Coordinates of C-alpha atoms and ligand atoms in Angstrom, one line a residue:
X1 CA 6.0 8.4 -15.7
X2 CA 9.5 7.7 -14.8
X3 CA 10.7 9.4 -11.9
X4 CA 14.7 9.8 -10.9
X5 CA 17.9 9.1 -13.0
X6 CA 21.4 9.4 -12.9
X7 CA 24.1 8.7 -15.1
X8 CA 27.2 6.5 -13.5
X9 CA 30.6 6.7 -14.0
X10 CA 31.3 3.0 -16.1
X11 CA 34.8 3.6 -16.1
X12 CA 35.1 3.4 -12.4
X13 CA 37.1 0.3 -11.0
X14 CA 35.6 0.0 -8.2
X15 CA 31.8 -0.5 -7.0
X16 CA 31.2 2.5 -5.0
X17 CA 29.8 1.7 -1.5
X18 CA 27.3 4.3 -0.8
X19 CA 23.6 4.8 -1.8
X20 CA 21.7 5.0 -4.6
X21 CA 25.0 5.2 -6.5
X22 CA 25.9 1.5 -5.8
X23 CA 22.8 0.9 -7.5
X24 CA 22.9 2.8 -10.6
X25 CA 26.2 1.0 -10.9
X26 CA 24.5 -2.7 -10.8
X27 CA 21.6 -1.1 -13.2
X28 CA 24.3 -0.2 -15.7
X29 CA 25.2 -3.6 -15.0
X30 CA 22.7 -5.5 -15.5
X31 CA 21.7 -3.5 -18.9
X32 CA 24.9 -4.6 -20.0
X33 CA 23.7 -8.1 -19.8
X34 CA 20.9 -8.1 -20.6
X35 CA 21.8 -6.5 -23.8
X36 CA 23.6 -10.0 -24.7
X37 CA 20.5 -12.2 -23.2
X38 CA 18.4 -10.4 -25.6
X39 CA 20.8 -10.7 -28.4
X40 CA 20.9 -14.6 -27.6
X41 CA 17.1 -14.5 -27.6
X42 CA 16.5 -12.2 -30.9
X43 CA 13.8 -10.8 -29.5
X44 CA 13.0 -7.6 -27.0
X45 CA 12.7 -9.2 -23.1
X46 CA 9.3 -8.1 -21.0
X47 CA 8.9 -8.3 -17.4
X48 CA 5.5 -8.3 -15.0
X49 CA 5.5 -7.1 -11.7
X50 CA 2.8 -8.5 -9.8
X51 CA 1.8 -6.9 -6.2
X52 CA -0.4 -8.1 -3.2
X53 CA -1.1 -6.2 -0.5
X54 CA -1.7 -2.8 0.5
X55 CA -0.6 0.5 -0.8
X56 CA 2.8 0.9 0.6
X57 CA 3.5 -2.8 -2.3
X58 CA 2.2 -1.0 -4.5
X59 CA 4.8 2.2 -4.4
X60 CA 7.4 -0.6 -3.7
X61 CA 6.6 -1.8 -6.5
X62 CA 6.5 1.4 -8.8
X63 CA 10.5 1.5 -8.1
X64 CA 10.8 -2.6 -8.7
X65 CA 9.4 -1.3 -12.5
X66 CA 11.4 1.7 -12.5
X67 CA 14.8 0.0 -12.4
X68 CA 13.4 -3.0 -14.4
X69 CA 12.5 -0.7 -17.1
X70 CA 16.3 1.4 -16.8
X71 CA 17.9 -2.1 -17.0
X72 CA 16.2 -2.4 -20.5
X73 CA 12.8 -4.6 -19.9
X74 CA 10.1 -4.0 -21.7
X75 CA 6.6 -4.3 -19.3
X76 CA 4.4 -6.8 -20.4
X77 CA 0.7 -6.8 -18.5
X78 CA 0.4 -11.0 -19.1
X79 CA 2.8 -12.9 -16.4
X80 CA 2.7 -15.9 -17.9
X81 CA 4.2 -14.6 -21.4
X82 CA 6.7 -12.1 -19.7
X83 CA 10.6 -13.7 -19.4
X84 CA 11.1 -12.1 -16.0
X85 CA 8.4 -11.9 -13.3
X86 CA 8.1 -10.6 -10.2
X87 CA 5.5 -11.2 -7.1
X88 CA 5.4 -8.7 -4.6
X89 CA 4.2 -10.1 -1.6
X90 CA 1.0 -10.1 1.0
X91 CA 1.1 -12.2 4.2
X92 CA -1.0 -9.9 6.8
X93 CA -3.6 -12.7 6.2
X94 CA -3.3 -16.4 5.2
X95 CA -5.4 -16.0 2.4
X96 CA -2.8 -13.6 1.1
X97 CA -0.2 -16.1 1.3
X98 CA -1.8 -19.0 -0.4
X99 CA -2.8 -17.2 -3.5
X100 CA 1.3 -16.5 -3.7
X101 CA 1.5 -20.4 -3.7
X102 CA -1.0 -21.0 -5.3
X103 CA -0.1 -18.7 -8.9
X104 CA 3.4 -19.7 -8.3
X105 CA 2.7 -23.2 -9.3
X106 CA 1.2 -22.1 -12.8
X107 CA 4.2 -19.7 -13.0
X108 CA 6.6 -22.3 -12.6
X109 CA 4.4 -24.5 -15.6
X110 CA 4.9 -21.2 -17.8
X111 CA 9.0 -21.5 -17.2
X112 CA 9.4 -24.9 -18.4
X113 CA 8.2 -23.3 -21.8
X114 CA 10.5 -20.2 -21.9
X115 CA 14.1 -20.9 -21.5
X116 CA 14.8 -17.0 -20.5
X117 CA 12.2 -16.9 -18.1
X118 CA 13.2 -15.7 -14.5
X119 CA 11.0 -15.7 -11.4
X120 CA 11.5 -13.5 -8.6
X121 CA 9.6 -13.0 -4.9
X122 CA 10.2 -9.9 -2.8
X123 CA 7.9 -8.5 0.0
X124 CA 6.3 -9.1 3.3
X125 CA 6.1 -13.0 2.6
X126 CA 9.7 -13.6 2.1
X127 CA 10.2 -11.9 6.0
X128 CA 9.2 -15.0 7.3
X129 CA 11.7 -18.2 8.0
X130 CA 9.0 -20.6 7.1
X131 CA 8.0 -19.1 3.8
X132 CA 12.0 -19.1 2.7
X133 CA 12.4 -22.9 3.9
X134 CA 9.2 -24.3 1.6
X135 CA 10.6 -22.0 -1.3
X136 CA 14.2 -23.5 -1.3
X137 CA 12.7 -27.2 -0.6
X138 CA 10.0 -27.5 -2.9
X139 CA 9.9 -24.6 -5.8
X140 CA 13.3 -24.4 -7.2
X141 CA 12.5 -23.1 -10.2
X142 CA 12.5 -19.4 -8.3
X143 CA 15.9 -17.4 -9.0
X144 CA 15.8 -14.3 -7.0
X145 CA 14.2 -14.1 -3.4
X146 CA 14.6 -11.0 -1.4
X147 CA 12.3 -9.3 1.6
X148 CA 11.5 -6.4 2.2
X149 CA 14.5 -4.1 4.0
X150 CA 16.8 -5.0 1.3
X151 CA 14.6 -3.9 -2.1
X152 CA 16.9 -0.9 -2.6
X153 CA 19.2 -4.1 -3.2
X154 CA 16.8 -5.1 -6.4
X155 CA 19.3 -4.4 -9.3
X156 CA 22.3 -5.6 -7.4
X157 CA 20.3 -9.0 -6.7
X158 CA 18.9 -8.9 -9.9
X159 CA 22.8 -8.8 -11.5
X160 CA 24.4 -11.3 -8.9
X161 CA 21.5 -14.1 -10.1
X162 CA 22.4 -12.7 -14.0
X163 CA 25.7 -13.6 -13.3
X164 CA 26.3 -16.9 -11.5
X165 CA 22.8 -18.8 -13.0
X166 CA 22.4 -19.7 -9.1
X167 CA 19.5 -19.3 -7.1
X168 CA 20.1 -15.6 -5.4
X169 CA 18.3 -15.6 -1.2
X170 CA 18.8 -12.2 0.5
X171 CA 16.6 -11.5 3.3
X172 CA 17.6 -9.1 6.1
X173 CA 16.0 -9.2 9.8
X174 CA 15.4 -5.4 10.0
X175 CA 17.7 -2.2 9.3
X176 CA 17.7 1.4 9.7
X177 CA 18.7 2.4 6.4
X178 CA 16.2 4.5 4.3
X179 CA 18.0 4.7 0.1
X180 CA 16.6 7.9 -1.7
X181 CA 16.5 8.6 -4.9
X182 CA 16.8 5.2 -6.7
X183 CA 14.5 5.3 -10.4
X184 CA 10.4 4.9 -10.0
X185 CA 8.0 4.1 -13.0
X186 CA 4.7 6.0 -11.8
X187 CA 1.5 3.6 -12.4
X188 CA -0.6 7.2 -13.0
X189 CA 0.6 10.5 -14.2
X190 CA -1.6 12.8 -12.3
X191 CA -1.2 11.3 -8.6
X192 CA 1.3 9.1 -6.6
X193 CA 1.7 7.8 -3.1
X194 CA 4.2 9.2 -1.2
X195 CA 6.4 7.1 1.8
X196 CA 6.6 9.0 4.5
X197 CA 7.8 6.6 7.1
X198 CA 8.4 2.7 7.7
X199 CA 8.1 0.0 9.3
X200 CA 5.6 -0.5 12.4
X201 CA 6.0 -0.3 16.5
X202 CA 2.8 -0.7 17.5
X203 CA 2.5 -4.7 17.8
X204 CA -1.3 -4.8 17.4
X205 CA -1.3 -8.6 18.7
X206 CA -3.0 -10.3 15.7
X207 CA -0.6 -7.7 13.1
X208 CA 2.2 -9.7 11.6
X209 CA 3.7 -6.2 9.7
X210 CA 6.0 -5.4 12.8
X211 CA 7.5 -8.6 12.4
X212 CA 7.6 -8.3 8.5
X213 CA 8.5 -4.6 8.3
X214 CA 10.5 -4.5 11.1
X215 CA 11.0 -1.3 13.1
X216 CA 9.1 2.6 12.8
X217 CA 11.7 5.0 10.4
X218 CA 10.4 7.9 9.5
X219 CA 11.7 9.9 6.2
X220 CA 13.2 13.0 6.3
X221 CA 10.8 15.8 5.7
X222 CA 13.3 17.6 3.4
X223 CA 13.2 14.5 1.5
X224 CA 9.9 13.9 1.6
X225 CA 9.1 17.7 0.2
X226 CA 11.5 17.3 -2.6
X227 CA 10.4 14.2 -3.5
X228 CA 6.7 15.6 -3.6
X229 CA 8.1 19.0 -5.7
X230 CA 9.5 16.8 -8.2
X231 CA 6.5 14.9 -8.2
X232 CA 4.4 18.2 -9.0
X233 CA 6.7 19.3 -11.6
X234 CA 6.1 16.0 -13.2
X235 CA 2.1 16.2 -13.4
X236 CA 1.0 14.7 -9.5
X237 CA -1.8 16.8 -8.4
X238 CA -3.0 14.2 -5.9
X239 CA -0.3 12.7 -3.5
X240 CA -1.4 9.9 -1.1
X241 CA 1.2 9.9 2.2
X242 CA 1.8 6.3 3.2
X243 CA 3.1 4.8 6.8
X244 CA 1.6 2.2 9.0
X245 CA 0.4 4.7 11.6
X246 CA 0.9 8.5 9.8
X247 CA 0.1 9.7 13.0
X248 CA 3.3 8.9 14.8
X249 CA 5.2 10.6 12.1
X250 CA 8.6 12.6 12.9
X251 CA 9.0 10.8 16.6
X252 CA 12.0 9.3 15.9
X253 CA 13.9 12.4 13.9
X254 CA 17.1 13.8 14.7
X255 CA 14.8 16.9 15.0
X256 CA 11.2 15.5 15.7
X257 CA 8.3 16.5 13.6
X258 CA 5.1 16.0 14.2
X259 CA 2.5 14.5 11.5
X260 CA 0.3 18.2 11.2
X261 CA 3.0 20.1 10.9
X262 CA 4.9 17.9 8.2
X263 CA 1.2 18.2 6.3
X264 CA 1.3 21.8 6.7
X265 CA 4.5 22.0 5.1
X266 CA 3.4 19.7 2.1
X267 CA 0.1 21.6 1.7
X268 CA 2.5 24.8 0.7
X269 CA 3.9 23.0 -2.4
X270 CA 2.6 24.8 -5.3
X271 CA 1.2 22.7 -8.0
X272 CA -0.3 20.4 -5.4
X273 CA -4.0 20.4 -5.1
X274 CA -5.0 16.9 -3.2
X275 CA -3.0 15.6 0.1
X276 CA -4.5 12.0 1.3
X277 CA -2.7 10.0 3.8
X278 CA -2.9 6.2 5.2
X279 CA -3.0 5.0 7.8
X280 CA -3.9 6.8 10.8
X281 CA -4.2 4.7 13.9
X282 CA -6.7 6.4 16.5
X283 CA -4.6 6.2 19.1
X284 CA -1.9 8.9 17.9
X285 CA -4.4 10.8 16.1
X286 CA -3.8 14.5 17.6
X287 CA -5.8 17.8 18.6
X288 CA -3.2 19.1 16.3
X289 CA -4.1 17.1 13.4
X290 CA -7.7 17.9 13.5
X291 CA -7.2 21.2 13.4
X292 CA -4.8 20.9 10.0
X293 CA -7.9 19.0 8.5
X294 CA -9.9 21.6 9.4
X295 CA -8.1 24.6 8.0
X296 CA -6.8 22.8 4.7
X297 CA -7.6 23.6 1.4
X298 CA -5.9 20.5 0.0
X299 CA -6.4 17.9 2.7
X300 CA -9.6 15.4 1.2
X301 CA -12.4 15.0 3.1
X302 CA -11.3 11.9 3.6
X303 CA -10.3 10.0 6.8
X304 CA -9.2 5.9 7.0
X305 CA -9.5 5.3 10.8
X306 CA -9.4 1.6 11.4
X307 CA -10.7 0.8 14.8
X308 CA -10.8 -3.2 14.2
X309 CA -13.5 -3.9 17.4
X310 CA -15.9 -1.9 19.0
X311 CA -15.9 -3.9 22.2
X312 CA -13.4 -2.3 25.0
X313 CA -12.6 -6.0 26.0
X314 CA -11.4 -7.3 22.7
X315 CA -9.6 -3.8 21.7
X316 CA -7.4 -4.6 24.9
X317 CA -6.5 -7.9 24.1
X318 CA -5.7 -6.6 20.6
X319 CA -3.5 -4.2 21.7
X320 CA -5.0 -1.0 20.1
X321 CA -4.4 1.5 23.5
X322 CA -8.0 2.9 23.1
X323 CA -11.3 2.1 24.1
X324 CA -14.7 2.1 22.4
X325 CA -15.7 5.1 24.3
X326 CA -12.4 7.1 23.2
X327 CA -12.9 5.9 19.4
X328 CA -16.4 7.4 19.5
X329 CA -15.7 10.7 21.2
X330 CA -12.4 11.3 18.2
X331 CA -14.9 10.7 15.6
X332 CA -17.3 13.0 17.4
X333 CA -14.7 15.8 17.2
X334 CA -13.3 15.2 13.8
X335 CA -17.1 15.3 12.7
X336 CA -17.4 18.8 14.8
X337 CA -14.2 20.3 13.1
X338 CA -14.8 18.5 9.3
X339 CA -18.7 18.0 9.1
X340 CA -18.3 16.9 5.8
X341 CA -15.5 14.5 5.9
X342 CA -15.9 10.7 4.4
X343 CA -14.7 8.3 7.2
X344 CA -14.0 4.7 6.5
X345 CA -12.7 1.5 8.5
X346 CA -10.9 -1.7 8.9
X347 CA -12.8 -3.8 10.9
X348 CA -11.8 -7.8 12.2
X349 CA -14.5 -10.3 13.0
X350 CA -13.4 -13.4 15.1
X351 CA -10.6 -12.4 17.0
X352 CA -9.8 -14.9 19.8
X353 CA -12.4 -15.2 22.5
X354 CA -15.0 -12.5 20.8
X355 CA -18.5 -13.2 22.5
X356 CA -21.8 -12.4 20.6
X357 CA -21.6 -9.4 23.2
X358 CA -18.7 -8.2 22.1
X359 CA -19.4 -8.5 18.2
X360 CA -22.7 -6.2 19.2
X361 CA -20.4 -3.8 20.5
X362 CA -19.0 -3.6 17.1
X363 CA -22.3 -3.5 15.5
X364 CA -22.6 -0.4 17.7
X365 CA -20.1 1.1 16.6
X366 CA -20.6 0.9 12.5
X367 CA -24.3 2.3 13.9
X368 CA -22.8 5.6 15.6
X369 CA -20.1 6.4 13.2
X370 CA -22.0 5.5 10.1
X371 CA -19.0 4.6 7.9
X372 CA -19.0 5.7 4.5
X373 CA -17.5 2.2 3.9
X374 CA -15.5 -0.1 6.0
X375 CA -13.0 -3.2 4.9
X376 CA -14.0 -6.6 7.1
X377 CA -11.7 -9.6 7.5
X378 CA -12.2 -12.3 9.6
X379 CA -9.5 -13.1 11.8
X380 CA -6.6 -14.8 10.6
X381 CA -4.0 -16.5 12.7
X382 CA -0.5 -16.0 11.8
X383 CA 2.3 -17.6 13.4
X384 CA 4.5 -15.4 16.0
X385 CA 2.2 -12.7 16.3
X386 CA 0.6 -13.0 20.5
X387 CA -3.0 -13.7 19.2
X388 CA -1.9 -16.5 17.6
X389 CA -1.2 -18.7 21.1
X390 CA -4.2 -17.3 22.9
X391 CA -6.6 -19.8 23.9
X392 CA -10.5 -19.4 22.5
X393 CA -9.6 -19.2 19.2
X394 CA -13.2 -18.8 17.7
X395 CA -15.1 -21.3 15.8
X396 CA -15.2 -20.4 11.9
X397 CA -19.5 -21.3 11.6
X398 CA -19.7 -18.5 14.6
X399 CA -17.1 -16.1 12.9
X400 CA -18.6 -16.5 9.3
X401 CA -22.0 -15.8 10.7
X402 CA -21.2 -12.8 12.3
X403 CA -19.1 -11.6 9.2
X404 CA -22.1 -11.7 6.8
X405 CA -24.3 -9.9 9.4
X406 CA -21.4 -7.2 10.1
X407 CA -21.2 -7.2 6.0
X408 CA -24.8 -6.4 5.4
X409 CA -24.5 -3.8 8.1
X410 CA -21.9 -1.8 6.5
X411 CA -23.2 -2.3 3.4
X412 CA -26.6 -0.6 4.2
X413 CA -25.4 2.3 6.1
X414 CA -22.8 3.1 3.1
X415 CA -25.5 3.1 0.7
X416 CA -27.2 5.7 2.9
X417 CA -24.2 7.8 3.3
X418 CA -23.2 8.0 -0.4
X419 CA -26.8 9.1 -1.0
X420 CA -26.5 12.4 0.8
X421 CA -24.4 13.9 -1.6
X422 CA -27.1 13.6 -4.7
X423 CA -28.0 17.0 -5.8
X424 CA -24.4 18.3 -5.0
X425 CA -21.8 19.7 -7.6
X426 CA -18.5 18.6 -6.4
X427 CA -14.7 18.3 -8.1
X428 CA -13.8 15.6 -9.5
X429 CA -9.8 14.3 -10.2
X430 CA -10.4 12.3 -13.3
X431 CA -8.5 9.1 -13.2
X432 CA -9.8 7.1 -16.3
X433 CA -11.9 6.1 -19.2
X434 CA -14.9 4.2 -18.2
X435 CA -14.2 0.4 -18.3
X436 CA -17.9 -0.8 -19.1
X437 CA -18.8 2.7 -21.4
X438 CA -16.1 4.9 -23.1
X439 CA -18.3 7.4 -23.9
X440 CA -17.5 7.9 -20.0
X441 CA -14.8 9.0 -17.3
X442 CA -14.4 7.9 -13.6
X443 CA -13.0 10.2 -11.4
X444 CA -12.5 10.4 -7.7
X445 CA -14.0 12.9 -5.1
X446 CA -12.4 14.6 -2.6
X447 CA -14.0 12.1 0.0
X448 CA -12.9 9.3 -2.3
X449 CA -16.5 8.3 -4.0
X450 CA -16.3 7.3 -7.9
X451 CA -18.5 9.3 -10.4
X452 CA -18.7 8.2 -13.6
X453 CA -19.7 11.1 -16.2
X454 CA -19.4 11.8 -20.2
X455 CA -16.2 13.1 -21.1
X456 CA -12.9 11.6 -23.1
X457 CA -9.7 10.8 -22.7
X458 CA -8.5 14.3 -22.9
X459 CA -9.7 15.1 -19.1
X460 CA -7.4 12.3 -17.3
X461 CA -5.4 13.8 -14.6
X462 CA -7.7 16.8 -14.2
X463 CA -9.7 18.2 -11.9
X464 CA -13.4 19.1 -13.0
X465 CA -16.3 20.2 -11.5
X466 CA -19.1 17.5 -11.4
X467 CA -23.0 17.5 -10.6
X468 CA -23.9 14.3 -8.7
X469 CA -27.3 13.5 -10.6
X470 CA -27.5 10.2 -9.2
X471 CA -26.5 7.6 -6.4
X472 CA -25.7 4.1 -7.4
X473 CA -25.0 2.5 -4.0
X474 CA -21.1 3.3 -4.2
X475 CA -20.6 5.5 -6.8
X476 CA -22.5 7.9 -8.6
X477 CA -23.7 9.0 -12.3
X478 CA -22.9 12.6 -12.8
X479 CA -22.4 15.4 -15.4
X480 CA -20.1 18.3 -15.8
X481 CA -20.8 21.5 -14.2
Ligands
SAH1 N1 -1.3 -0.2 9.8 C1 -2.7 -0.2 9.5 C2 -3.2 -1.6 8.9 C3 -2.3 -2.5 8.2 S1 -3.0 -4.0 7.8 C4 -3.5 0.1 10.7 O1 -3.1 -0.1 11.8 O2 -4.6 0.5 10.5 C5 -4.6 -3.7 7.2 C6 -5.7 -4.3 7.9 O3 -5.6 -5.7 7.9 C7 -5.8 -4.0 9.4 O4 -6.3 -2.7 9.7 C8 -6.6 -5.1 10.0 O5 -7.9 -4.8 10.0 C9 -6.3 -6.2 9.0 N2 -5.5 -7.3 9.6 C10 -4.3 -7.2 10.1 N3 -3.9 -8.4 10.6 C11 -4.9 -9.2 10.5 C12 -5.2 -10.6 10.9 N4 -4.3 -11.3 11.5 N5 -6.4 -11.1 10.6 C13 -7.4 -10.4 10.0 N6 -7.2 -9.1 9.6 C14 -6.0 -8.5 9.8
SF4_2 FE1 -0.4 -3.9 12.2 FE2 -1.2 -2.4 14.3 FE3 1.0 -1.8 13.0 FE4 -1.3 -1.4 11.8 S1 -0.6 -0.4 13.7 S2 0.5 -2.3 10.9 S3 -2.5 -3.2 12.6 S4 0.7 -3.6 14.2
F3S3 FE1 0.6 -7.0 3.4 FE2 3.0 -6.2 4.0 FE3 1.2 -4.4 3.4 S1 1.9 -7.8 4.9 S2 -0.7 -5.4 4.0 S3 1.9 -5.9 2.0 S4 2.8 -4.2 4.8

């Protein structure tokens, strides 16, 4: 689903300096050459954009395809048989970043076959000096590295390399800039995520992101609306807000706006039925916001609220500005207002100097809240962030155990809490054939559980009443209403 064009003026002599139309300039561009490469080649020339991380990659992402696909590319799902690839880059944890190295290696195999073949690395990675230094020393077969303030930048880049056969580096420390408007190839028809801000200020002291996605920027909200009414007129009924910490929204406006009352405004867009949002950090999570959730008829009963640790202790040393006790008392009044509202978690095991007495505290915790399912890591150290130089740094036999008890924990207790719905009839927004049986759809509840259920093709991308006949752990088997 393509989203954005405009048509440039080619017989302008000069590049024009301001945004997006720079860019449609370097698209037109780059179009232009490619035209030749793919003359030289006889053959159509495919790309693959490959993304780790979280969601806000992912959207990032849907505008690296988007212009790709303008310039003339043709989207090929294999990476290794695709002539111009593109990773789109994780580093919150280590793990992250070696499976970039890792699939690199085979990529740069795969190019010694295919003489068009360009590789490209964008994203949180490519923030950090390090990562840039062992890239230009040891895997010179990579043409185009940029990070991720500049990505606006991607057909410019993308051109410059075209053009000189050089290696192209671009990676800018932070900015201030937000570009609008610049083309996006929607993954699904029927839903979409939606930036609503950038960047991070919170300096969690394990987090790398502030470092990597530099300052807090939030979007305009007159942006952000049109944005989502073109998105409507397009198909979206389901739009998922993205931003480090949602909840600090609008602070940093010419005219601030608060988080509730940009979602009231969003709620009014006809068309719309589904708001999500991610993430929300409990610390900035307002009165005000509650109440929103509460009245909404589009909001999902939904709510991501990573609180990382349950001790008090540890949460300090993290740098999370609440405390067990305030954690359990927001969930207590989000329950009051939205009884039936889904909440899930991010939780960290083996953060430096965690005692068995504080890992019980988190235990606690997942006991109180009942998640309806929570993501664990263990603690990952990455260079520059505080954590990294405090002392205690937990041994990984401890941290493992307590991860796999912390595991089955969660694991139990969201088994329980998917079960409560059995017996209910509940809408559905279905998102896809069945993988394993096609005589079945998947769709996704409002509080984000999968139910599988006969149907075809035909229903994807609407919204369908469903009886939950049965609970399979995390999902359920079901049947229209
Ligand atoms: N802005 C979001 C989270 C972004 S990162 C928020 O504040 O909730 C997603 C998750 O990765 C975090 O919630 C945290 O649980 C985890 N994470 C971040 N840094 C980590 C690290 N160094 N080691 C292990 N997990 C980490
Ligand atoms: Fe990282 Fe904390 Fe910012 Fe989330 S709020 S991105 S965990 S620093
Ligand atoms: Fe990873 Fe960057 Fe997201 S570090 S989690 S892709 S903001």
């Amino acid at each position: 689903m393509k989203e954005n064009r405009i048509e440039t003026d080619q017989t302008l002599s000069e590049i024009p300096s301001a945004e997006p139309e720079r860019q449609y300039y370097f698209i037109e561009k780059a179009r232009k050459h490619l035209e030749e490469m793919k003359k030289e080649a006889a053959r159509p020339l495919t790309f693959c954009v490959t993304t780790f991380g979280c969601q806000m990659n992912a959207r990032d992402s849907e505008k690296l395809t988007g212009i790709l696909e303008e310039i003339g590319y043709m989207e090929e799902p294999e990476e290794e048989k695709a002539d111009f690839v593109i990773y789109n880059t994780c580093t919150v944890r280590e793990n992250a970043n070696l499976r970039v190295y890792g699939r690199l290696g085979q990529l740069g195999r795969a190019k010694k076959k295919n003489p068009h073949m360009m590789i490209a690395l964008c994203g949180c990675m490519m923030q950090e000096p390090q990562v840039v230094e062992k890239l230009k020393k040891s895997y010179h077969f990579v043409d185009l590295i940029f990070g991720t303030h500049n990505i606006y930048k991607f057909a410019e880049l993308l051109y410059t390399r075209m053009e000189s056969g050089r290696m192209v580096i671009d990676i800018w420390k932070d900015t201030d800039k937000i570009v609008e408007d610049l083309p996006v190839e929607r993954k699904y028809p029927f839903k979409s995520g939606v930036n609503i801000m950038f960047g991070c200020n919170n300096f969690c002291s394990y987090c790398i992101v502030p470092y990597v996605r530099g300052r807090e920027r939030s979007r305009d909200p007159k942006a952000i609306i049109r944005e989502i009414e073109r998105l409507t007129a397009d198909g979206v009924v389901e739009v998922m807000l993205l931003g480090q910490n949602v909840n600090s929204y609008g602070k940093t406006l010419d005219n601030p706006m608060s988080f509730a009352e940009l979602l009231r405004e969003v709620e009014k867009i006809d068309g719309l039925e589904r708001i999500r949002f991610m993430t929300s950090h409990p610390k900035d999570l307002s009165d005000e916001l509650i109440q929103v959730m509460a009245e909404s008829k589009k909001i999902c009963r939904h709510l991501h609220l990573p609180v990382q640790s349950g001790s008090t202790r540890i949460l300090q040393k993290m740098n999370r500005r609440y405390t067990k006790e305030q954690y359990l008392e927001l969930v207590r009044k989000i329950r009051e207002a939205v009884p039936d509202i889904s909440l899930t978690t991010d939780i960290i095991v083996g953060f430096p100097g965690e005692t068995e007495e504080d890992f019980q505290d988190t235990l606690d915790v997942v006991r109180k809240v009942r998640y309806d399912s929570a993501f664990t890591f263990i603690y990952s150290r990455r260079t520059g962030t505080p954590a990294a130089v405090m002392g205690d740094q937990v041994d990984p036999a401890v941290v493992k155990d307590r991860f796999d008890r912390l595991l089955k924990e969660v694991q139990d207790i969201a088994a329980q809490t998917c079960a409560v719905h059995q017996g209910t009839i509940q809408t559905a927004l279905v998102e896809s054939v069945n993988e394993h049986d096609s005589s079945l759809v998947t769709g996704r509840l409002s509080n984000n559980l999968l139910v599988h259920f006969p149907g075809d093709a035909s229903l994807i991308g609407s919204l369908v009443p469903v009886s939950l006949k049965e609970c399979r752990g995390f999902y359920y088997l079901g049947e229209r209403a």
